[in-house]
Coordinates of C-alpha atoms in Angstrom, one line a residue:
M1 CA 7.9 3.0 0.1
R2 CA 10.7 5.4 -1.0
E3 CA 11.9 2.8 -3.5
L4 CA 8.9 3.6 -5.7
M5 CA 10.7 6.7 -7.0
A6 CA 12.0 5.5 -10.4
S7 CA 11.7 6.2 -14.1
S8 CA 8.7 5.5 -16.2
D9 CA 7.3 4.9 -19.7
H10 CA 4.0 4.0 -21.3
F11 CA 2.5 0.5 -21.5
P12 CA -0.7 0.6 -23.7
V13 CA -3.0 -2.5 -23.9
S14 CA -6.8 -2.9 -24.5
F15 CA -9.4 -2.8 -21.8
E16 CA -10.0 -6.6 -22.2
V17 CA -6.4 -7.4 -21.6
R18 CA -6.1 -5.1 -18.6
L19 CA -9.2 -6.6 -17.1
E20 CA -7.9 -10.2 -17.5
V21 CA -4.4 -9.3 -16.2
F22 CA -5.8 -7.7 -13.1
R23 CA -8.4 -10.4 -12.5
H24 CA -5.6 -13.0 -12.6
Q25 CA -3.4 -11.1 -10.1
V26 CA -6.3 -10.3 -7.7
A27 CA -7.5 -13.9 -7.6
G28 CA -4.1 -14.8 -6.2
L29 CA -4.1 -11.8 -3.7
S30 CA -7.5 -12.8 -2.4
R31 CA -6.1 -16.1 -1.3
I32 CA -2.9 -14.9 0.3
R33 CA -3.2 -14.2 4.0
R34 CA -1.3 -11.3 5.6
W35 CA 1.2 -11.5 8.4
N36 CA 2.8 -14.6 6.8
G37 CA -0.5 -16.5 7.3
A38 CA -1.0 -15.5 11.0
C39 CA -3.9 -13.2 10.0
D40 CA -7.2 -14.1 8.3
V41 CA -7.3 -10.8 6.3
S42 CA -6.2 -11.4 2.7
V43 CA -3.9 -9.0 0.8
A44 CA -6.8 -8.2 -1.6
Q45 CA -9.0 -7.1 1.4
H46 CA -6.2 -5.1 2.8
C47 CA -5.7 -3.2 -0.5
V48 CA -9.4 -2.5 -0.8
Q49 CA -9.6 -1.1 2.7
A50 CA -6.5 1.1 2.1
C51 CA -8.2 2.3 -1.1
D52 CA -11.5 3.2 0.8
L53 CA -9.5 5.1 3.4
A54 CA -7.4 7.1 0.9
S55 CA -8.1 10.5 -0.6
P56 CA -9.5 10.4 -4.2
E57 CA -6.0 11.3 -5.6
T58 CA -4.4 8.4 -3.7
A59 CA -7.2 5.8 -3.9
G60 CA -5.9 4.1 -7.1
Y61 CA -2.4 3.8 -5.8
A62 CA -3.6 2.5 -2.5
L63 CA -5.6 -0.3 -4.3
I64 CA -2.5 -1.6 -5.9
H65 CA 0.1 -0.8 -3.3
D66 CA 0.7 -4.6 -2.5
I67 CA 0.0 -5.9 -6.0
E68 CA 3.3 -7.7 -6.3
E69 CA 2.6 -10.0 -3.3
F70 CA 0.9 -12.5 -5.5
D71 CA 4.4 -13.2 -6.9
T72 CA 6.5 -12.5 -3.7
G73 CA 4.1 -13.5 -0.9
D74 CA 3.5 -11.2 2.1
I75 CA 7.0 -10.6 3.5
T76 CA 6.7 -9.5 7.1
T77 CA 8.4 -6.4 8.4
P78 CA 10.9 -8.3 10.6
V79 CA 12.0 -10.3 7.6
K80 CA 12.3 -7.1 5.5
N81 CA 14.4 -5.5 8.2
T82 CA 16.7 -8.5 8.3
M83 CA 17.1 -8.4 4.5
R84 CA 17.9 -4.7 4.8
S85 CA 20.6 -5.4 7.4
L86 CA 22.1 -8.0 5.2
G87 CA 22.1 -5.8 2.2
I88 CA 19.6 -8.0 0.4
W89 CA 16.4 -6.0 0.3
Q90 CA 17.4 -3.2 -2.0
R91 CA 18.4 -5.7 -4.8
F92 CA 15.3 -7.8 -4.2
A93 CA 13.1 -4.7 -4.4
S94 CA 14.8 -3.2 -7.5
E95 CA 14.9 -6.5 -9.5
I96 CA 11.7 -8.3 -8.3
V97 CA 9.3 -6.0 -6.5
L98 CA 9.5 -2.7 -8.4
P99 CA 9.2 -4.2 -12.0
I100 CA 5.9 -5.9 -11.0
R101 CA 4.6 -2.8 -9.2
R102 CA 5.6 -0.5 -12.1
R103 CA 3.9 -2.8 -14.6
F104 CA 0.6 -2.7 -12.8
T105 CA 0.9 1.1 -12.2
L106 CA 1.2 1.6 -15.9
L107 CA -1.6 -0.9 -16.7
A108 CA -3.8 1.0 -14.2
G109 CA -3.2 4.3 -16.1
L110 CA -1.5 5.8 -13.0
E111 CA 1.6 8.0 -12.8
W112 CA 5.0 6.3 -12.4
P113 CA 7.0 7.2 -10.3
W114 CA 4.4 7.5 -7.6
P115 CA 4.0 11.1 -6.3
E116 CA 5.7 11.6 -2.9
G117 CA 2.5 12.8 -1.3
V118 CA 0.8 9.6 -2.4
I119 CA 3.6 7.5 -0.9
R120 CA 3.4 9.3 2.4
E121 CA -0.4 8.9 2.6
I122 CA -0.4 5.2 1.8
H123 CA 2.4 4.6 4.4
E124 CA 0.2 6.2 7.1
I125 CA -2.9 4.2 6.1
D126 CA -0.8 1.1 5.9
Q127 CA 0.5 1.5 9.4
K128 CA -2.9 2.1 10.9
L129 CA -4.4 -0.9 9.1
K130 CA -1.5 -3.0 10.3
A131 CA -2.3 -2.0 13.9
T132 CA -6.0 -2.7 13.4
E133 CA -5.3 -6.1 11.9
Y134 CA -3.1 -6.9 14.8
R135 CA -5.8 -5.9 17.3
D136 CA -8.7 -7.8 15.6
C137 CA -7.5 -10.5 13.2
V138 CA -3.9 -11.7 14.1
D139 CA -3.4 -14.9 16.0
L140 CA -1.5 -13.6 19.0
S141 CA -0.2 -17.1 19.8
L142 CA 1.9 -16.7 16.6
V143 CA 2.8 -13.0 16.5
R144 CA 3.6 -10.7 19.4
L145 CA 4.4 -7.0 18.9
S146 CA 4.9 -4.2 21.5
A147 CA 2.9 -1.1 21.5
K148 CA 5.9 1.0 20.3
D149 CA 5.9 -1.1 17.0
L150 CA 2.3 -0.2 16.2
A151 CA 0.5 3.0 15.1
E152 CA -2.9 4.0 16.4
P153 CA -5.5 1.5 15.0
Y154 CA -8.8 2.5 13.4
Q155 CA -11.8 2.5 15.7
D156 CA -14.0 0.2 13.6
Y157 CA -13.7 -3.5 14.3
M158 CA -12.2 -5.4 11.3
L159 CA -13.7 -8.6 10.1
P160 CA -12.0 -10.9 7.5
W161 CA -13.7 -11.3 4.2
S162 CA -14.0 -14.5 2.1
A163 CA -11.6 -14.9 -0.8
T164 CA -14.6 -14.5 -3.2
K165 CA -15.7 -11.2 -1.6
A166 CA -12.2 -9.8 -1.5
E167 CA -11.7 -10.6 -5.2
N168 CA -15.1 -9.2 -6.3
V169 CA -14.8 -6.0 -4.3
F170 CA -11.3 -5.4 -5.5
M171 CA -12.4 -5.6 -9.1
E172 CA -15.3 -3.3 -8.4
R173 CA -12.9 -0.7 -6.9
A174 CA -10.5 -1.2 -9.8
Q175 CA -13.1 -0.1 -12.3
N176 CA -14.0 2.9 -10.1
V177 CA -10.6 4.3 -9.2
L178 CA -8.1 3.1 -11.8
P179 CA -8.1 5.4 -14.9
S180 CA -7.5 2.7 -17.5
M181 CA -9.9 0.2 -16.0
A182 CA -13.0 2.3 -16.6
K183 CA -15.0 0.6 -19.3
C184 CA -14.5 2.1 -22.8
D185 CA -17.3 2.3 -25.2
A186 CA -17.7 0.1 -28.3
G187 CA -16.7 3.0 -30.7
D188 CA -13.3 3.3 -29.0
V189 CA -12.6 -0.4 -29.3
R190 CA -13.7 -0.4 -33.0
E191 CA -11.5 2.6 -33.9
R192 CA -8.4 1.1 -32.3
S193 CA -9.0 -2.3 -33.8
H194 CA -8.8 -0.9 -37.4
C195 CA -5.3 0.4 -36.6
S196 CA -4.0 -2.8 -35.2
G197 CA -3.0 -4.4 -38.5
R198 CA -4.5 -7.0 -41.0
L199 CA -8.0 -8.2 -39.9
I200 CA -8.6 -12.0 -39.6
E201 CA -11.7 -13.1 -41.6
G202 CA -14.6 -14.1 -39.3
V203 CA -13.2 -12.4 -36.2
T204 CA -15.0 -9.5 -34.6
D205 CA -13.3 -6.1 -34.1
K206 CA -13.3 -6.7 -30.4
H207 CA -11.4 -9.9 -30.9
H208 CA -9.0 -8.3 -33.3
E209 CA -8.1 -5.8 -30.6
L210 CA -7.7 -8.6 -28.0
I211 CA -5.5 -10.7 -30.4
A212 CA -3.2 -7.8 -31.2
D213 CA -2.7 -6.9 -27.5
A214 CA -2.3 -10.6 -26.6
Q215 CA 0.5 -11.0 -29.2
A216 CA 2.2 -7.8 -27.9
A217 CA 1.9 -9.2 -24.3
I218 CA 3.4 -12.5 -25.4
T219 CA 6.3 -10.8 -27.1
S220 CA 7.0 -8.7 -24.0
L221 CA 6.8 -11.8 -21.8
M222 CA 9.1 -13.8 -24.0
N223 CA 11.7 -11.0 -23.9
E224 CA 11.4 -10.9 -20.1
A225 CA 11.7 -14.7 -19.9
C226 CA 14.9 -14.6 -22.0
Q227 CA 16.4 -11.9 -19.8
T228 CA 15.4 -13.8 -16.7
K229 CA 17.0 -17.0 -17.9
L230 CA 20.3 -15.1 -18.7
R231 CA 20.3 -13.7 -15.1
L232 CA 19.6 -17.2 -13.7
A233 CA 22.5 -18.6 -15.7
E234 CA 24.8 -15.9 -14.3
L235 CA 23.7 -16.7 -10.8
E236 CA 24.3 -20.4 -11.4
Q237 CA 27.9 -19.6 -12.5
A238 CA 28.4 -17.4 -9.4
F239 CA 27.2 -20.3 -7.1
K240 CA 29.5 -22.7 -8.9
T241 CA 32.5 -20.3 -8.4
R242 CA 31.7 -20.0 -4.7
Q243 CA 31.5 -23.8 -4.3
E244 CA 34.9 -24.1 -5.8
Q245 CA 36.2 -21.3 -3.4
H246 CA 34.5 -23.1 -0.4
L247 CA 32.0 -20.9 1.5
P248 CA 33.4 -20.5 5.1
T249 CA 31.5 -22.3 7.8
S250 CA 31.0 -20.9 11.4
D251 CA 33.9 -23.0 12.6
D252 CA 36.1 -21.7 9.8
M253 CA 35.3 -18.1 10.8
K254 CA 36.4 -18.7 14.4
K255 CA 39.9 -19.2 13.1
M256 CA 40.0 -16.1 11.0
S257 CA 41.4 -12.6 11.7
P258 CA 38.8 -9.8 12.1
E259 CA 39.5 -8.6 8.5
Q260 CA 39.0 -12.1 7.1
R261 CA 35.9 -12.6 9.2
E262 CA 34.4 -9.4 7.8
A263 CA 35.1 -10.5 4.2
A264 CA 33.6 -13.9 4.9
L265 CA 30.5 -12.4 6.3
Q266 CA 30.1 -10.2 3.3
L267 CA 30.5 -13.2 1.0
R268 CA 27.9 -15.2 3.0
A269 CA 25.5 -12.2 2.9
Q270 CA 26.0 -11.9 -0.9
H271 CA 25.3 -15.7 -1.2
S272 CA 22.1 -15.3 0.8
A273 CA 21.0 -12.4 -1.4
D274 CA 21.7 -14.3 -4.6
L275 CA 19.7 -17.3 -3.3
A276 CA 16.7 -15.1 -2.5
L277 CA 17.1 -13.5 -5.9
Q278 CA 17.3 -16.9 -7.6
S279 CA 14.2 -18.1 -5.8
G280 CA 12.2 -14.9 -6.8
M281 CA 13.4 -15.1 -10.4
R282 CA 12.4 -18.8 -10.7
K283 CA 9.0 -18.0 -9.4
R284 CA 8.7 -15.1 -11.9
L285 CA 9.9 -17.3 -14.8
A286 CA 7.2 -19.9 -13.9
F287 CA 4.6 -17.2 -13.8
I288 CA 5.8 -15.8 -17.2
E289 CA 5.5 -19.2 -18.8
C290 CA 1.9 -19.6 -17.4
E291 CA 1.0 -16.1 -18.7
I292 CA 2.3 -16.9 -22.2
A293 CA 0.3 -20.1 -22.3
H294 CA -2.7 -18.2 -21.0
W295 CA -2.5 -15.5 -23.8
Q296 CA -1.9 -18.2 -26.4
E297 CA -5.1 -19.9 -25.3
R298 CA -6.9 -16.6 -25.5
I299 CA -5.8 -16.1 -29.1
A300 CA -6.8 -19.7 -30.0
L301 CA -10.3 -19.1 -28.5
A302 CA -10.7 -15.7 -30.3
T303 CA -9.8 -17.2 -33.7
A304 CA -11.7 -20.5 -33.3

């Protein structure tokens, strides 16, 4: 959780846009099972339970502490540890995980970077929930952990929720504990809409606000898509260069000196890191394209 300590800025959008963005993300989280599918508890349920166990100051952060897993999937701790040992995790976290988490922190109206006390509290809750899930909901024919790998579980027995319940309860909590998700009154929406530019004839003030924010979201997403495509092109060039240089096989490495073997291992680790990064960026690009289409459709509906 220490990688949450980073710089911040402001990301203002309307209540309607925030609600729609969160709804889309949470619908995905409610259908992703934890423990790489070996547990019937969804990521959305896990986040709600963390929220309910947290202090009032931490509840909002706890609700969104795994928000990026709709994009990345639930990466298990052993996989994360392997990625760390290969030098992959830090880059994956800084270029894939943290930008998503930061975006939703700002959309939620919470402080970025996260306060250190909040990070510590969520980590403790997370570990106890992990132990409780392992005791009550994990298929032990698929996963086996020793007692030393687990914290003390919570006493109450945990039952998995349906995807529908997880999604609905998450959205209820969001409007209770996330500062920017509390419903604003009609006067606030009207006042902001008059400042958003030229009004479109026949369109309500509420829709003017939505259109302006949707256009801003599309611009931001298109800029991100452009940067992502540039990074993917750089990775493709790096892969091509390595192909020409011939990545060493295990048999090749047996014939090398210790120094050559160390350099070869570093090259293979970098190649693995770049492959993971490429996969994540391709998924992100596909998501961005879907989001742009979604906001374009919203504008079309608002102006119809």
